[in-house]
JSON list of C-alpha atoms and ligand atoms in Angstrom, two decimals:
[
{"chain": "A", "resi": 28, "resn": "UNK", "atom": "CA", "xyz": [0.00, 0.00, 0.00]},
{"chain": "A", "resi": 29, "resn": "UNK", "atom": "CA", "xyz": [1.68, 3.34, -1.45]},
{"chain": "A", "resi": 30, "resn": "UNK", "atom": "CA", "xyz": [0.94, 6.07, 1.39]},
{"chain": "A", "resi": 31, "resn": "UNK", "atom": "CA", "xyz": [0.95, 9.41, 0.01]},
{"chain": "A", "resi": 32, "resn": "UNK", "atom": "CA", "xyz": [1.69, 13.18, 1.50]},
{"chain": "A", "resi": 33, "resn": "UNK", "atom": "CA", "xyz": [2.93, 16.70, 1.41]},
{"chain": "A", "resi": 34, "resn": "UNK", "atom": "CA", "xyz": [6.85, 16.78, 2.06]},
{"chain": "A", "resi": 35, "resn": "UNK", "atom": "CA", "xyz": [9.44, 19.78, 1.76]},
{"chain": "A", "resi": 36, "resn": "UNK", "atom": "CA", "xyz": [11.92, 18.81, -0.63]},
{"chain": "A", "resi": 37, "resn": "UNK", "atom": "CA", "xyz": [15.11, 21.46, -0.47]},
{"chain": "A", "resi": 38, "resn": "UNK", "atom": "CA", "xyz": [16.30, 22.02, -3.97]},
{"chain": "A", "resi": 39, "resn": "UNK", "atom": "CA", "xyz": [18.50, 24.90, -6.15]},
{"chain": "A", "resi": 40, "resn": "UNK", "atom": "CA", "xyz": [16.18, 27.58, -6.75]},
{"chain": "A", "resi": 41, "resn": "UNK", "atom": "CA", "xyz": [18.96, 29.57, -7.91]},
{"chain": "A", "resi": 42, "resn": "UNK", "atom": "CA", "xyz": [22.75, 30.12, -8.85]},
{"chain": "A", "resi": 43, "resn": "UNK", "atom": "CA", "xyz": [24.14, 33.27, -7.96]},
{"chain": "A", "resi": 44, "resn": "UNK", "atom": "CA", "xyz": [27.32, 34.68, -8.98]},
{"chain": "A", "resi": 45, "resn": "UNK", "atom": "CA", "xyz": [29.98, 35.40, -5.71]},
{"chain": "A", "resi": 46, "resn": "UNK", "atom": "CA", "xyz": [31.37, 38.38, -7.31]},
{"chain": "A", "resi": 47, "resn": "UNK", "atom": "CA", "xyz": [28.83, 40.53, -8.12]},
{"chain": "A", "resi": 48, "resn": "UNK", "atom": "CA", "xyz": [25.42, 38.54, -6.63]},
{"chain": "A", "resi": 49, "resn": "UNK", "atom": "CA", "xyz": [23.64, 38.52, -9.78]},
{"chain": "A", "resi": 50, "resn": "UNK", "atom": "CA", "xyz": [21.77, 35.40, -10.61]},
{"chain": "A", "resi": 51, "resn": "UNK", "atom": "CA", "xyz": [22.86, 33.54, -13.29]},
{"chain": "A", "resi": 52, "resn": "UNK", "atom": "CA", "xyz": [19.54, 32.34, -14.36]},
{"chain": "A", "resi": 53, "resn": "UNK", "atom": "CA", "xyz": [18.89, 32.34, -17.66]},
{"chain": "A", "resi": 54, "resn": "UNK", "atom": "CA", "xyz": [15.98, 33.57, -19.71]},
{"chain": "A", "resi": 55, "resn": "UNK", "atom": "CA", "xyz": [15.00, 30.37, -21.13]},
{"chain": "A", "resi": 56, "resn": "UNK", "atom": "CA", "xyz": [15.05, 28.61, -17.22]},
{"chain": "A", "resi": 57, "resn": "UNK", "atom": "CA", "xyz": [18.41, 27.52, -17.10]},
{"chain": "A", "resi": 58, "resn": "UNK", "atom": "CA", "xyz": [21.78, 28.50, -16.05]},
{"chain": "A", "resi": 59, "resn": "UNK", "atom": "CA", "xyz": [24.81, 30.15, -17.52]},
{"chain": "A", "resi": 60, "resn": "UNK", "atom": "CA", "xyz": [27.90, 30.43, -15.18]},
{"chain": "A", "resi": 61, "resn": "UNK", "atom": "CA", "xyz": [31.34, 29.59, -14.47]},
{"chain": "A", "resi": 62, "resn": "UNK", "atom": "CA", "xyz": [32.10, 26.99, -11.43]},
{"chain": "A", "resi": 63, "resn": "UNK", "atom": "CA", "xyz": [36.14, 27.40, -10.55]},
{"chain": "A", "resi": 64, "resn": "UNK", "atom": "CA", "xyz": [37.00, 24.84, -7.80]},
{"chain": "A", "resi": 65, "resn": "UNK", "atom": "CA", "xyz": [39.79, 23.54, -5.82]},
{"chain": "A", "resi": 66, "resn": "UNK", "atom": "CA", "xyz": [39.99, 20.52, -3.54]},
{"chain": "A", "resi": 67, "resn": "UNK", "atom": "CA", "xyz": [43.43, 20.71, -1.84]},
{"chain": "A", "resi": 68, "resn": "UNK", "atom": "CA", "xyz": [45.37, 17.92, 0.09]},
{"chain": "A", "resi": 69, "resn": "UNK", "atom": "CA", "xyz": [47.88, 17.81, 2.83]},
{"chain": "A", "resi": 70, "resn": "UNK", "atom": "CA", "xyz": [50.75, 18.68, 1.09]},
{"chain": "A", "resi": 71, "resn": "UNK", "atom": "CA", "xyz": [49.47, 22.42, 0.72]},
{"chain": "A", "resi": 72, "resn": "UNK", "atom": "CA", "xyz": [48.52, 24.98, 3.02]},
{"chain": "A", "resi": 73, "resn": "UNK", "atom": "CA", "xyz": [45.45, 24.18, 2.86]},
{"chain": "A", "resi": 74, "resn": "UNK", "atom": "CA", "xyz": [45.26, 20.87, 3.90]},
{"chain": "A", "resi": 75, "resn": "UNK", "atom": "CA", "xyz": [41.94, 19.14, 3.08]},
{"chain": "A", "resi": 76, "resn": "UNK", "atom": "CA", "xyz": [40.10, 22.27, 2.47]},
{"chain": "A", "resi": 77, "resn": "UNK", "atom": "CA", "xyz": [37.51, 22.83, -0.93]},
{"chain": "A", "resi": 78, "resn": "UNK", "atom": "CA", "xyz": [37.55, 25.85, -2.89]},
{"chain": "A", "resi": 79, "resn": "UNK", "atom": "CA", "xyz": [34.89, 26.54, -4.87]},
{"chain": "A", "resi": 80, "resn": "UNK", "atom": "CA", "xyz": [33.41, 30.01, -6.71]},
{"chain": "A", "resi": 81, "resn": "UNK", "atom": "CA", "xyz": [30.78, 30.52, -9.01]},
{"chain": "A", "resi": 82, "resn": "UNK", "atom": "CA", "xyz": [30.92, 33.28, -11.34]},
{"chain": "A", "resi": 83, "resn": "UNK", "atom": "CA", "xyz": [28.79, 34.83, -13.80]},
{"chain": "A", "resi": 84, "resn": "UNK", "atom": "CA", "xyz": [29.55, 35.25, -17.41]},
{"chain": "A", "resi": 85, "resn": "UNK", "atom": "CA", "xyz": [30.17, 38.69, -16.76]},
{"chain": "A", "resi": 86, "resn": "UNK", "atom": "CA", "xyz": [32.55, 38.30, -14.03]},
{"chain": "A", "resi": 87, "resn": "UNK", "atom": "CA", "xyz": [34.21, 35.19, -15.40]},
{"chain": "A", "resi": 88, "resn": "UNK", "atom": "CA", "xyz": [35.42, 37.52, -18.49]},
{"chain": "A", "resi": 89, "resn": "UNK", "atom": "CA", "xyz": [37.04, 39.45, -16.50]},
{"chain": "A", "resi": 90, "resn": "UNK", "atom": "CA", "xyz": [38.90, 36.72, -14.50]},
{"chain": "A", "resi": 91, "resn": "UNK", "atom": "CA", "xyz": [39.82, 35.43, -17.48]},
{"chain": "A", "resi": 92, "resn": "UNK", "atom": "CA", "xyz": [41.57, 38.69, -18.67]},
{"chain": "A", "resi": 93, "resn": "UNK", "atom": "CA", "xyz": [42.94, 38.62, -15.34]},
{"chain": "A", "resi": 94, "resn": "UNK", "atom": "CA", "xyz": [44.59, 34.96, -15.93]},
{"chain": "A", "resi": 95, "resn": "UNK", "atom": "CA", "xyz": [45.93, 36.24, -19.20]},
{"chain": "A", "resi": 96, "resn": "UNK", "atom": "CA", "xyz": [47.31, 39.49, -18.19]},
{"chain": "A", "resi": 97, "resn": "UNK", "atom": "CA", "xyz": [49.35, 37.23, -16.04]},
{"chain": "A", "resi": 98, "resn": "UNK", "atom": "CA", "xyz": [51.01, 35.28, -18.72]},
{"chain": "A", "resi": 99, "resn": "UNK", "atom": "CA", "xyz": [48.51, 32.35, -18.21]},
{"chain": "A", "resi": 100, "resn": "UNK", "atom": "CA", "xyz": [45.67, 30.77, -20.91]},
{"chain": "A", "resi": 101, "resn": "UNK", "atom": "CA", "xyz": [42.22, 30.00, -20.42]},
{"chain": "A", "resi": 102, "resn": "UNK", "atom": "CA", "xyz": [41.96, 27.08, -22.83]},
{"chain": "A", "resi": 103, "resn": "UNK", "atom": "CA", "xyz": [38.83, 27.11, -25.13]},
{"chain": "A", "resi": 104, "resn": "UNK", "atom": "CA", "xyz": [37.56, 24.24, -26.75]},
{"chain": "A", "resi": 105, "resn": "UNK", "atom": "CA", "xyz": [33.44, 24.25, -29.07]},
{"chain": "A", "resi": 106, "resn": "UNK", "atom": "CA", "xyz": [33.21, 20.76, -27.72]},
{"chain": "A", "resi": 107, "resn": "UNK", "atom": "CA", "xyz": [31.87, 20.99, -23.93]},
{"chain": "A", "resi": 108, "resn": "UNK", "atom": "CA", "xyz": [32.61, 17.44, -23.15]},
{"chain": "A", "resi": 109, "resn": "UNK", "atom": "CA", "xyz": [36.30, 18.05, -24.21]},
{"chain": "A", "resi": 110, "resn": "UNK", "atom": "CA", "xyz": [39.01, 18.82, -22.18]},
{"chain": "A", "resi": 111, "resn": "UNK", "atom": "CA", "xyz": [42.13, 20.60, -22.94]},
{"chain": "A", "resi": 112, "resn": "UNK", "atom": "CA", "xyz": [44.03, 18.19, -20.45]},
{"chain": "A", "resi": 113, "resn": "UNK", "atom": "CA", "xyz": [46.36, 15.44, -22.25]},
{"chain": "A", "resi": 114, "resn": "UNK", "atom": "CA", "xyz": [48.05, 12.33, -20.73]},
{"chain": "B", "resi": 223, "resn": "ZN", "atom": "ZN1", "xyz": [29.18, 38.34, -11.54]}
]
């Protein structure tokens, strides 16, 4: 016998950029945003912490100029599922 009722689920109701606050919500329902993470391990300072920042498009330009005006390349691929990463 299937007994049925009301319960409070907790889900994403939105994604909101940690520079600037903006949501990242898209027009057509979805989401459009940059997710930068770091999980680090004993051998750093930072032993066993998680890093992680979302950012909005916005926002994630202008990290990416900031990466570049370091000397460093944001790799850029039309293929999502690709990764610039080779063994
Ligand atoms: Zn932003």
């Amino acid at each position: 016998m299937k007994i049925t009722g009301k319960i409070e689920k907790e889900d994403v109701i939105d994604i909101v950029c940690d520079v600037c606050g903006e949501s990242t919500k898209t027009e057509y329902g979805g989401y459009e945003y940059a997710q930068l993470s770091a999980t680090w391990g004993y051998s750093s300072s930072k032993d066993e912490e998680y890093h992680e920042v979302c950012l909005c498009e916005r926002c994630y330009d202008q990290v990416a100029r900031y990466i570049e005006s370091l000397g460093g390349k944001v790799a850029i691929t039309k293929d999502c599922t690709q990764s610039s990463v080779s063994t």
